Structure formats: structure tokens, C-alpha cells
Tab-separated table of C-alpha atoms in Angstrom:
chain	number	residue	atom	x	y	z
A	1	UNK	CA	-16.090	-31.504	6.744
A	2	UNK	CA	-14.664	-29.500	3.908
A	3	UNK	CA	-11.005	-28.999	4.346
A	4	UNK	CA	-9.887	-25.896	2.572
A	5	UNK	CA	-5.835	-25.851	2.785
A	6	UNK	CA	-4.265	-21.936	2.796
A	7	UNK	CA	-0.308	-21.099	1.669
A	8	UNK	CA	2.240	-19.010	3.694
A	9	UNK	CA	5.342	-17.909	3.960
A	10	UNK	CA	7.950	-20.237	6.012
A	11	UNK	CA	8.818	-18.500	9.405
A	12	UNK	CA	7.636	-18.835	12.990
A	13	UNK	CA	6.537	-15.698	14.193
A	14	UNK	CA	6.811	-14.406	10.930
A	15	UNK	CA	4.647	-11.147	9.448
A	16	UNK	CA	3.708	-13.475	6.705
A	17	UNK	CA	2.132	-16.270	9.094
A	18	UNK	CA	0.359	-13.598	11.243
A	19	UNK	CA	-1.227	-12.339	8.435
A	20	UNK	CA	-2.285	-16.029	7.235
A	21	UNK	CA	-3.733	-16.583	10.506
A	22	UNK	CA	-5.881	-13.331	11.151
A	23	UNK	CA	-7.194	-13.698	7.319
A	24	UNK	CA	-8.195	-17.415	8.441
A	25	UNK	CA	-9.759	-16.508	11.755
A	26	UNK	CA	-12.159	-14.088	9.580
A	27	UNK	CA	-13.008	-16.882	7.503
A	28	UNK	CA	-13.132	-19.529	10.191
A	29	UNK	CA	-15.974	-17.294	11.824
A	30	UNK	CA	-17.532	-16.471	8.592
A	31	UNK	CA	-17.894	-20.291	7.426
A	32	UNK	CA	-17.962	-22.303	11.064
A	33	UNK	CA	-18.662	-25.354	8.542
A	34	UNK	CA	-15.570	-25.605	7.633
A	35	UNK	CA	-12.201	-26.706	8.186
A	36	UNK	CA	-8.904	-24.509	7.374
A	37	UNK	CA	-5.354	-25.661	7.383
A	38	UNK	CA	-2.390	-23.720	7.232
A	39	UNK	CA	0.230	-24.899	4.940
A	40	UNK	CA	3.997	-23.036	5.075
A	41	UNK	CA	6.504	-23.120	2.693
A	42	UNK	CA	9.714	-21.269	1.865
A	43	UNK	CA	9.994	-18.621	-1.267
A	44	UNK	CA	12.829	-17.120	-3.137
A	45	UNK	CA	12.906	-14.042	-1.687
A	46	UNK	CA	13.202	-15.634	1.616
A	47	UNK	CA	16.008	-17.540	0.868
A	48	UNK	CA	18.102	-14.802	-0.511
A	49	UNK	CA	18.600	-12.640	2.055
A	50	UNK	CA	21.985	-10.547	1.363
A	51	UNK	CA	20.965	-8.867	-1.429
A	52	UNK	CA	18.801	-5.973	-2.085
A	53	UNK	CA	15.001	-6.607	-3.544
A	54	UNK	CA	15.750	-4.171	-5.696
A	55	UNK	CA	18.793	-5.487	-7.739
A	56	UNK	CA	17.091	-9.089	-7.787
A	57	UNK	CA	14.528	-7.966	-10.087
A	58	UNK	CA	12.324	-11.129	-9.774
A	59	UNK	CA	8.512	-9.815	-9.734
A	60	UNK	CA	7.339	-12.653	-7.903
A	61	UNK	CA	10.214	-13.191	-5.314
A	62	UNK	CA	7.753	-14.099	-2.189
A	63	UNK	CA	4.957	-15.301	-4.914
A	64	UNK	CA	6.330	-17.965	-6.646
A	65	UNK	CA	6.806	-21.165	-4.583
A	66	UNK	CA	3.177	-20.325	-3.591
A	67	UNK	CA	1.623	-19.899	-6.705
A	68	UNK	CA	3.315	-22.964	-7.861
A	69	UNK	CA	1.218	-25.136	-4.340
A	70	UNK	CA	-2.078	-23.223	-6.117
A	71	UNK	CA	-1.210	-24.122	-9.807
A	72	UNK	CA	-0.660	-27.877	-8.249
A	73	UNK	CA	-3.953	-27.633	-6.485
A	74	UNK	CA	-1.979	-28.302	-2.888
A	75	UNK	CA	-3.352	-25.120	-1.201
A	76	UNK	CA	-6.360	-23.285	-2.520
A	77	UNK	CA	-5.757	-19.587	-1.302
A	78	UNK	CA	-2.897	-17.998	-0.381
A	79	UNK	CA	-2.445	-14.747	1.640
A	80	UNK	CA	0.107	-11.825	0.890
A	81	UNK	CA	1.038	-8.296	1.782
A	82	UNK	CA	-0.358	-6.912	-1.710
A	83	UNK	CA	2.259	-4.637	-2.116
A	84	UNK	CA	4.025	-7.748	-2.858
A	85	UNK	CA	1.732	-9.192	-5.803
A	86	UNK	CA	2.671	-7.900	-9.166
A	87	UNK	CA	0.155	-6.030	-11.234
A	88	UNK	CA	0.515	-8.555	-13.649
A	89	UNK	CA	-0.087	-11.880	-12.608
A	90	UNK	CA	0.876	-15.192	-14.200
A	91	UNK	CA	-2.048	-16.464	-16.370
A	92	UNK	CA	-4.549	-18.921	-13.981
A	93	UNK	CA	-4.288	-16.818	-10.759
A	94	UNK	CA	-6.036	-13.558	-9.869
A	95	UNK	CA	-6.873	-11.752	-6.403
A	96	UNK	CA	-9.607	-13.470	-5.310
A	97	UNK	CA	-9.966	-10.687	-1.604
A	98	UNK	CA	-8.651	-7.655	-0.746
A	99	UNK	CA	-9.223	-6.392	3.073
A	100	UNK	CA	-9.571	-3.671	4.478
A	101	UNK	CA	-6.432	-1.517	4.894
A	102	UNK	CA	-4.619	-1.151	8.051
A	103	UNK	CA	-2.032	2.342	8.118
A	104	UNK	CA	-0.431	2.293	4.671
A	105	UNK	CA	2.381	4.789	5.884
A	106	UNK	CA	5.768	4.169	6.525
A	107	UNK	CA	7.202	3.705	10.144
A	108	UNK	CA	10.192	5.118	11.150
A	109	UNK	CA	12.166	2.466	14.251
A	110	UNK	CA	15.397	4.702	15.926
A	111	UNK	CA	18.243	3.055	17.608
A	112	UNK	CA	17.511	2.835	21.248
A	113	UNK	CA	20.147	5.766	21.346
A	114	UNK	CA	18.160	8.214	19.281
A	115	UNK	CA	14.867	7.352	21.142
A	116	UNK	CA	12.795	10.339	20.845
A	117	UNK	CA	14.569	11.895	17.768
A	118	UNK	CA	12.795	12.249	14.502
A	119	UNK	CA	14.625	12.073	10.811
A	120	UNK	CA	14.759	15.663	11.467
A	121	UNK	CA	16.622	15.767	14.478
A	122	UNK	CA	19.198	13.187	13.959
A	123	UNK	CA	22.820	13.928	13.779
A	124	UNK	CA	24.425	14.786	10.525
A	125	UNK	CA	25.581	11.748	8.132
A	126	UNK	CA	23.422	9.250	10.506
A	127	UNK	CA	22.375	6.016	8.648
A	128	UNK	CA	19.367	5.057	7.671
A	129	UNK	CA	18.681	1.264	6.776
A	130	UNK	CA	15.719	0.904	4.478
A	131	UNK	CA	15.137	-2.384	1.640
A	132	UNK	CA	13.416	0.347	-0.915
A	133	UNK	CA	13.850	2.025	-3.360
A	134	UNK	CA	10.927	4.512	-3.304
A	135	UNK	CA	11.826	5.423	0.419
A	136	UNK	CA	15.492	6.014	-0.032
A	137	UNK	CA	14.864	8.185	-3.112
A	138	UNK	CA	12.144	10.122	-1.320
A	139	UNK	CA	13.917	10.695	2.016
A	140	UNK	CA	17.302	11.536	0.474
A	141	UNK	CA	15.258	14.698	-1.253
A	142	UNK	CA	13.685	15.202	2.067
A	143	UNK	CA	16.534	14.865	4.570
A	144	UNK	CA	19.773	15.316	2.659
A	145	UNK	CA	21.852	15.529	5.855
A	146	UNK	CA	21.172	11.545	6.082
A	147	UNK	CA	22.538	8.567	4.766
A	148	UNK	CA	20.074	5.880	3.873
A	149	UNK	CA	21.302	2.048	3.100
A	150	UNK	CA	20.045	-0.859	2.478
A	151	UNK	CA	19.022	-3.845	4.793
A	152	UNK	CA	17.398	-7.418	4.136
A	153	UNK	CA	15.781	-9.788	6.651
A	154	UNK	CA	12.679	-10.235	8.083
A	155	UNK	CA	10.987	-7.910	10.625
A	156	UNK	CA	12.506	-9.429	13.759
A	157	UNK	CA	16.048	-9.815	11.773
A	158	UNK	CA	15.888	-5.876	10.922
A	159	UNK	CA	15.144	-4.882	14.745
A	160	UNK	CA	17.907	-6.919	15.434
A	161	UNK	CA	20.515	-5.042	13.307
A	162	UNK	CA	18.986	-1.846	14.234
A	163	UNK	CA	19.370	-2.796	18.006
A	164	UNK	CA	22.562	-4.513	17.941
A	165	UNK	CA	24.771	-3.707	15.360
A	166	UNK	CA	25.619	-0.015	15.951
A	167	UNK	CA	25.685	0.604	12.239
A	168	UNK	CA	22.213	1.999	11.678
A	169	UNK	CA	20.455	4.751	13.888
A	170	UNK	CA	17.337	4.097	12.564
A	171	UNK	CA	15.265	2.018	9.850
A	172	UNK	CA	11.641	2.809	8.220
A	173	UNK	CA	9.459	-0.216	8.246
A	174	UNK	CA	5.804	-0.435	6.940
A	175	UNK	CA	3.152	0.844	9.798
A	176	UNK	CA	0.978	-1.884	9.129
A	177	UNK	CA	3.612	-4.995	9.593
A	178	UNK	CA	4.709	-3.270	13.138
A	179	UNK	CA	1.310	-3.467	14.071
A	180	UNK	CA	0.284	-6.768	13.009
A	181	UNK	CA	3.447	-7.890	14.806
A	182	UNK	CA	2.323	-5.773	17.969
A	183	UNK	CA	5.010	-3.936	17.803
A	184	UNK	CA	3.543	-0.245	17.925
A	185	UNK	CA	5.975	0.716	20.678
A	186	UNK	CA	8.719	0.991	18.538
A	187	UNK	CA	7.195	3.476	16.040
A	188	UNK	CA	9.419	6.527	16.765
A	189	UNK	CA	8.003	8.622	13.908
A	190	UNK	CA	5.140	8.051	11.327
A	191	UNK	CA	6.504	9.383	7.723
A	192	UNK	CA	3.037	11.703	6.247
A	193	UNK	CA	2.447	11.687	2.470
A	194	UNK	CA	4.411	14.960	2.203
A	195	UNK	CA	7.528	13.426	3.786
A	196	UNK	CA	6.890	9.826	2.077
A	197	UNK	CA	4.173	8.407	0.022
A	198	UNK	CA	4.268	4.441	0.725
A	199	UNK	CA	3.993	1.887	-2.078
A	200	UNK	CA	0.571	0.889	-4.601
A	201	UNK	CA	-1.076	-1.490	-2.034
A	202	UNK	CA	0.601	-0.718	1.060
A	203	UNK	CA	-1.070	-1.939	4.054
A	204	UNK	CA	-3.673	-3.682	2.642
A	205	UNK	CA	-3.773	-7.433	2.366
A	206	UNK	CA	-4.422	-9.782	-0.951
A	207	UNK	CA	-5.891	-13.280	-1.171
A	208	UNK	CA	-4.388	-14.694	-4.467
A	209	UNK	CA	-6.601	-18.161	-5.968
A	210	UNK	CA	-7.245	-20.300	-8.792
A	211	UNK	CA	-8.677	-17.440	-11.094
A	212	UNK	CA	-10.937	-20.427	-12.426
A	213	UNK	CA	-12.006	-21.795	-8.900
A	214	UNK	CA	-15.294	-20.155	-8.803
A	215	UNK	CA	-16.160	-22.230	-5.048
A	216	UNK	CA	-13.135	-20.437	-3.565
A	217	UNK	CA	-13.786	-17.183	-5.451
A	218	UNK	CA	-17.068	-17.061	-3.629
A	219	UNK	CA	-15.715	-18.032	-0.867
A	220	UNK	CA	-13.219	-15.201	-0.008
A	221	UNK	CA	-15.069	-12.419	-2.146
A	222	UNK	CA	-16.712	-11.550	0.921
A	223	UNK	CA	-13.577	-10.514	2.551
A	224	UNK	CA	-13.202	-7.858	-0.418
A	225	UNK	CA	-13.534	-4.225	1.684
A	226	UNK	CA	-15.125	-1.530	-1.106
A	227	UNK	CA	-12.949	1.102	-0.161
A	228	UNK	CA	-9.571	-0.401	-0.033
A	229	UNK	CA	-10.541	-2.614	-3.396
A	230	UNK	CA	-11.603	0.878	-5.307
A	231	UNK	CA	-8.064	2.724	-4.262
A	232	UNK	CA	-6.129	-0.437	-4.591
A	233	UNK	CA	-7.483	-0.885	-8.143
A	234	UNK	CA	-6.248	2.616	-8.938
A	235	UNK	CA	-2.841	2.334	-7.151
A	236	UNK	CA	-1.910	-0.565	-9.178
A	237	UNK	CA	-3.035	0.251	-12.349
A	238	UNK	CA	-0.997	3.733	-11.971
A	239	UNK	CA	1.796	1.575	-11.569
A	240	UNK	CA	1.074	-0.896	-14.333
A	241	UNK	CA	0.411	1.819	-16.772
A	242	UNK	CA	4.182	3.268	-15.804
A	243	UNK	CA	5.403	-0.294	-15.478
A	244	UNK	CA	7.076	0.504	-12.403
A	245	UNK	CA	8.482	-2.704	-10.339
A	246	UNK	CA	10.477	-2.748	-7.382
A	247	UNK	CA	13.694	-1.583	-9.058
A	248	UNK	CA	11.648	2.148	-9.609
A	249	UNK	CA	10.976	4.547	-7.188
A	250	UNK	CA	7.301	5.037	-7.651
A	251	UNK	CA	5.056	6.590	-4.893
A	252	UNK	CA	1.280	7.072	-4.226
A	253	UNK	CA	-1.156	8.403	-1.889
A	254	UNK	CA	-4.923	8.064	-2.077
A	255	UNK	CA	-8.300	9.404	-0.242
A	256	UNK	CA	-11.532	8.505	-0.705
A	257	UNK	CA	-14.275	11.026	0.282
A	258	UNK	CA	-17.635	12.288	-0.527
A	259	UNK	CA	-17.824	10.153	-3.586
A	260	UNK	CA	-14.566	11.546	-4.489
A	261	UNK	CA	-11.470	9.155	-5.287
A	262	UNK	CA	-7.994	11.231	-5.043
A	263	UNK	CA	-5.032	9.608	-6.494
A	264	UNK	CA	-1.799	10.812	-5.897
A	265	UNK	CA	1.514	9.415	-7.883
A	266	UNK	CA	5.187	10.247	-8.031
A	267	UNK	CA	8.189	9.227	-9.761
A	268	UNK	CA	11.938	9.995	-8.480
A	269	UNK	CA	15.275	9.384	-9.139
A	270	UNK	CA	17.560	7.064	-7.296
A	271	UNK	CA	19.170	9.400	-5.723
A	272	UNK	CA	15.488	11.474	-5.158
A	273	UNK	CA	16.909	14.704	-7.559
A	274	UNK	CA	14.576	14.433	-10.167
A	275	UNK	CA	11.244	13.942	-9.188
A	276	UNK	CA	7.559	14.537	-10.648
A	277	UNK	CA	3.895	14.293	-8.800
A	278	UNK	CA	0.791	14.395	-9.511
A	279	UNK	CA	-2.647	14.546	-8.452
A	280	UNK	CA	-6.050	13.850	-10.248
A	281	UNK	CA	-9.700	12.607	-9.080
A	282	UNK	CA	-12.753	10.947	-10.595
A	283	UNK	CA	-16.160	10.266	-9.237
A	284	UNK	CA	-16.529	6.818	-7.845
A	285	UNK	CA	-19.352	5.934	-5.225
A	286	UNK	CA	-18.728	3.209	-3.134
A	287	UNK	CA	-20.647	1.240	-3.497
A	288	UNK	CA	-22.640	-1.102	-0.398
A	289	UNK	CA	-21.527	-4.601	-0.962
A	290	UNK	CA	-23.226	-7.448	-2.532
A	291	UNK	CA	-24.787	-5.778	-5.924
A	292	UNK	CA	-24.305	-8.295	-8.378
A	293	UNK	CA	-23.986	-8.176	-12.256
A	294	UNK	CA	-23.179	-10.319	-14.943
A	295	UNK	CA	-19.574	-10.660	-15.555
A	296	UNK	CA	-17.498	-12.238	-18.737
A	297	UNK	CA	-14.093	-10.829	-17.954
A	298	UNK	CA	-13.698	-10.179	-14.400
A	299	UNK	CA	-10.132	-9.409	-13.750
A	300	UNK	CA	-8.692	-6.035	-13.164
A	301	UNK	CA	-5.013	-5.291	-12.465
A	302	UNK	CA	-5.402	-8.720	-11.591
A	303	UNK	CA	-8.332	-8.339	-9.290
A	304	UNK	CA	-11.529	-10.260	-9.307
A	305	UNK	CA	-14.221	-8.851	-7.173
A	306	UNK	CA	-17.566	-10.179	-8.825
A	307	UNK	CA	-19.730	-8.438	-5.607
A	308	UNK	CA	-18.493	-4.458	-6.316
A	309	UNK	CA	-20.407	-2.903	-9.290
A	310	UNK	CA	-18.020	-3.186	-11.976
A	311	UNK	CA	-18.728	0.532	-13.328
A	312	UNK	CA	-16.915	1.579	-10.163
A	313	UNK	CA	-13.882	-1.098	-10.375
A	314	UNK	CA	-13.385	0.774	-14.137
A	315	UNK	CA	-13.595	4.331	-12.644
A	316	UNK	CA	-10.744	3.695	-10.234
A	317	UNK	CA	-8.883	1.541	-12.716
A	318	UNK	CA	-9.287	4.588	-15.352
A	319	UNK	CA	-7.968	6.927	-12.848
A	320	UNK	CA	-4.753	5.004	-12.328
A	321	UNK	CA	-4.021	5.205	-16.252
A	322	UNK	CA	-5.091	8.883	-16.439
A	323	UNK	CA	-2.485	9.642	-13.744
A	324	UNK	CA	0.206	7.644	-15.635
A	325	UNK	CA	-0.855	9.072	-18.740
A	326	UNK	CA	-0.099	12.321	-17.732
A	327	UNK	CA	3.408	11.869	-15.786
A	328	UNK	CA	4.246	10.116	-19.056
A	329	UNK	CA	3.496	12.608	-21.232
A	330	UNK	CA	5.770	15.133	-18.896
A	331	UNK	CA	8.216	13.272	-19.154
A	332	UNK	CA	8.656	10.687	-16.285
A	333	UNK	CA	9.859	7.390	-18.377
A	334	UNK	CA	12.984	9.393	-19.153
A	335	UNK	CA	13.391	9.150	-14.843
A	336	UNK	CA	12.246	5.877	-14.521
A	337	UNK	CA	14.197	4.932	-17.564
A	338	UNK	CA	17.946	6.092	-15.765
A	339	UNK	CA	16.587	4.724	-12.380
A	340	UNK	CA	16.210	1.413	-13.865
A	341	UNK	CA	19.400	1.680	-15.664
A	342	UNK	CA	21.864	2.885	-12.880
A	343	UNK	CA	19.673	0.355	-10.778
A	344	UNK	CA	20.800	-2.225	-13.102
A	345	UNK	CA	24.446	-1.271	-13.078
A	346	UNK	CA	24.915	-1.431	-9.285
């Protein structure tokens, strides 16, 4: 029996693991003829836990240790939260699946105190613990009577500061991981695109392989979900095209409907101040799965999804750079620019 050996995160009852596991228990039913073995190792980003992600400014802080098992052929797939793969990705590799999206919003988790509050309706100068960037600058526009600050760890680490430590009244967490975790019952508040747009990829998982493994390739390409693969495409090549990392507070939102493909990007400020959005759409039909076409050059924003008709991958791809394109030209480098530099500095 084939054994094929997948990569995680190190952690129990980690996000990371139960992600791993409900990615393998699609596959598991998909190919019953064959064997799957989980394989867990510790990253960077796990490691270094008292600093903010943003001032680290390593790309591939929960990537790296795992792409190095795939480069070494010890695991053949690994699973991560997209939002955490790069747009560029180190030459060999490429996203071999992308599922279908669970909530991409933003959750916000109150202090057992302020149970039934909302951002709105907490007390002046309360503090708000949040790891990005792009929330903190967003919020702070949104709800200047708060104070937002920064806190590392885990899921169950961050409840636990929230919940013990009386230093935070509340934290905003990704939907999506408070789900997977079954968890739901803490969601006090759910932050809507006009309060917060959530990050390129949010909520949506990526399987990351051997970009030259075409047995795996096939393999997990039928995991790929059109929908979340066309807006994903166009998320992350809006933020390729603005080279926005996670020391930039870059936003999007997108919809598909009625053929239609809306893409929504910001830019702010640290501090949220300066700010500039956008919205444009192109005509992309999704396709049904399984039309296949001759491909030389597969990979999009680091994407390979052979089964999707590749006129469609280049529609949503185009509509990511056209977005850019235009924040650029109005000026939203010069923002990004003093973000990244006062980022820097801190």
C-alpha cells in the first residue's frame, strides 16, 4: 500500500494539526487505496513567540522547516492556512490544492467581562490584542476610542491571555480557525468588510508540493474548489503586484456572482490615517471542474491547478494587477512605503 507522508505544524490540539487532519480525511475517502501519515514538526514562527509577526519580517516563518521535509522528499504535501504562504514561493514548490473557503472574516473574542459588548460598546481606552497589522490599522480608523496591541501565541495561548490576564478586553481572531477549533461560542462579534476586510487568502486552506511531483499534483488537484481558487488567485496577485507582506497593512474583500468576480483592496497606514480602497470586476465564469488543457507553465501566484480552464485562472490573476495598478498609480506605495518604514523602526 502506497504510503503518502503529509507535514504539519508541531502542537497537540493545534489549528495547524486540525487542519492537517480534516484535509487528510478528504483524501483518505477520496483514495481508500491508500495510506496517509501525518508527520509534525516545529517552524520558526512557532518557536519565536514574544515578538510580533510583523517586525520579524521572515516571509516564510511557519513555511520553512516544512518546505525544507518537501525539498528532502520526507513528506510529500504539506497543509497551511494560505494566508500564510507567500505569493512568491521558493523555486521547486507550488500550491498543489486550494479548498473551499470556510468564513474569511475576522472574529472578535471579549473578555468574559464584556460578554455581550461589541467594539462599539466597549469602554473608552479598552485594549484590544490583535498579531496584525492590517486589523490594528483598520480598527484604529474605525474605533478610535480603542487601544489595540499586539499578542503572539497560538489559539489556545491567546484565549488564555484574554481570559486570564486582565490586560486585554477583547482580541480579533480569524472566523475560520475558531471554527475549525469548535470554538464558535466564543465569537462575540463578526467584523463585516466595512468594519474590516481580512487578509488575501483568509479562510481558505493551501496544499503546498513538489511543483515537479506530477503523481502528487494529481493527486490533491481534486481538492482545488473553483470558486475559492478563482478569488484566491486574484487576492494574491493584488498583493504581489503591491508587494505587500505581513509588515503592510493590506486588505481585501471579494464576491463572486453571476459570472461576475468583485475584488476589493485597501491600503492603510499603521496607525489606519491614511488609507485608500478600491473596487474593480472582470468577467470570469466558473468554470465546472475537470476541463482539461494543455499546460507548459502552470503556476500562478504560485498556484498550480491543471483541472480549472486556464483562461479563467488569468482573468482573476489580471484583476488582482489591475486593482494594484490603479492604487499605485494614486498613490498608495508612498503609504505602504512609511508603513514599512516606521514598521521597521519599531
Amino acid at each position: 500500500m502506497r504510503v503518502i507522508r503529509v507535514g504539519t505544524r508541531k502542537s497537540q490540539v493545534s489549528l495547524a494539526r486540525i487542519q492537517t487532519d480534516s484535509v487528510v480525511a478528504t483524501l483518505k475517502a477520496l483514495y481508500p487505496g491508500l495510506q496517509f501519515e501525518i508527520i509534525a514538526m516545529s517552524t520558526t514562527g512557532d518557536k519565536i513567540l514574544d515578538t510580533a509577526l510583523s517586525k520579524i519580517g521572515e516571509k516564510s516563518l511557519f513555511t520553512k522547516e516544512l518546505e525544507l521535509a518537501l525539498e528532502r522528499n520526507e513528506v510529500d504535501l504539506v497543509v497551511h492556512s494560505l494566508k500564510d504562504l507567500p505569493t512568491v514561493l521558493p523555486p521547486g514548490f507550488t500550491i498543489g490544492a486550494i479548498c473551499k473557503r470556510e468564513s474569511p472574516y475576522d472574529a472578535v473574542v471579549f473578555h468574559p467581562k464584556f460578554v455581550g459588548k461589541t467594539l462599539e460598546t466597549l469602554p473608552e481606552k479598552s485594549v484590544v490584542g490583535t498579531s496584525s497589522l492590517r486589523r490594528a490599522a483598520q480598527l484604529q480608523r474605525k474605533f478610535p476610542h480603542l487601544e489595540f496591541k499586539s499578542i503572539r501565541g497560538n489559539l489556545n495561548t491567546r484565549l488564555r491571555k484574554l481570559d486570564e490576564l486582565q490586560e486585554f478586553s477583547a482580541i480579533i481572531l480569524a472566523a475560520a480557525g475558531l471554527q475549525r477549533m469548535g470554538w464558535q461560542n466564543r465569537v462575540g462579534q463578526i467584523l463585516h468588510p466595512e468594519e474590516c476586510m481580512y487578509a488575501v487568502g483568509q479562510g481558505a486552506l493551501g496544499v503546498e508540493v513538489r511543483a515537479k511531483d506530477q503523481d502528487i499534483l494529481d493527486l490533491v488537484g481534486v481538492l482545488h474548489d473553483p470558486e475559492t481558487l478563482l478569488r484566491c488567485i486574484a487576492e494574491r496577485a493584488f498583493l504581489r503586484h503591491l508587494e505587500g507582506g505581513c509588515s503592510v497593512p493590506v486588505a481585501v474583500h471579494t464576491a463572486m456572482k453571476d459570472g461576475q468576480l468583485y475584488l476589493t483592496g485597501g491600503v492603510w497606514s499603521l496607525n489606519g490615517a491614511d488609507s485608500m480602497q478600491e473596487t474593480m470586476q472582470a468577467t470570469i465564469h466558473v468554470p465546472a471542474q475537470h476541463e482539461d488543457g494543455p499546460e507548459d507553465d502552470p503556476q500562478l501566484v504560485g498556484i498550480t491547478a491543471r483541472n480549472i480552464p486556464r483562461r479563467a485562472q488569468l482573468a482573476a490573476e489580471s484583476l488582482g494587477i489591475s486593482l494594484a495598478t490603479l492604487l499605485l498609480n494614486k498613490g498608495a506605495k508612498n503609504i505602504l512605503d512609511v508603513a514599512r518604514q516606521l514598521n521597521d523602526a519599531h
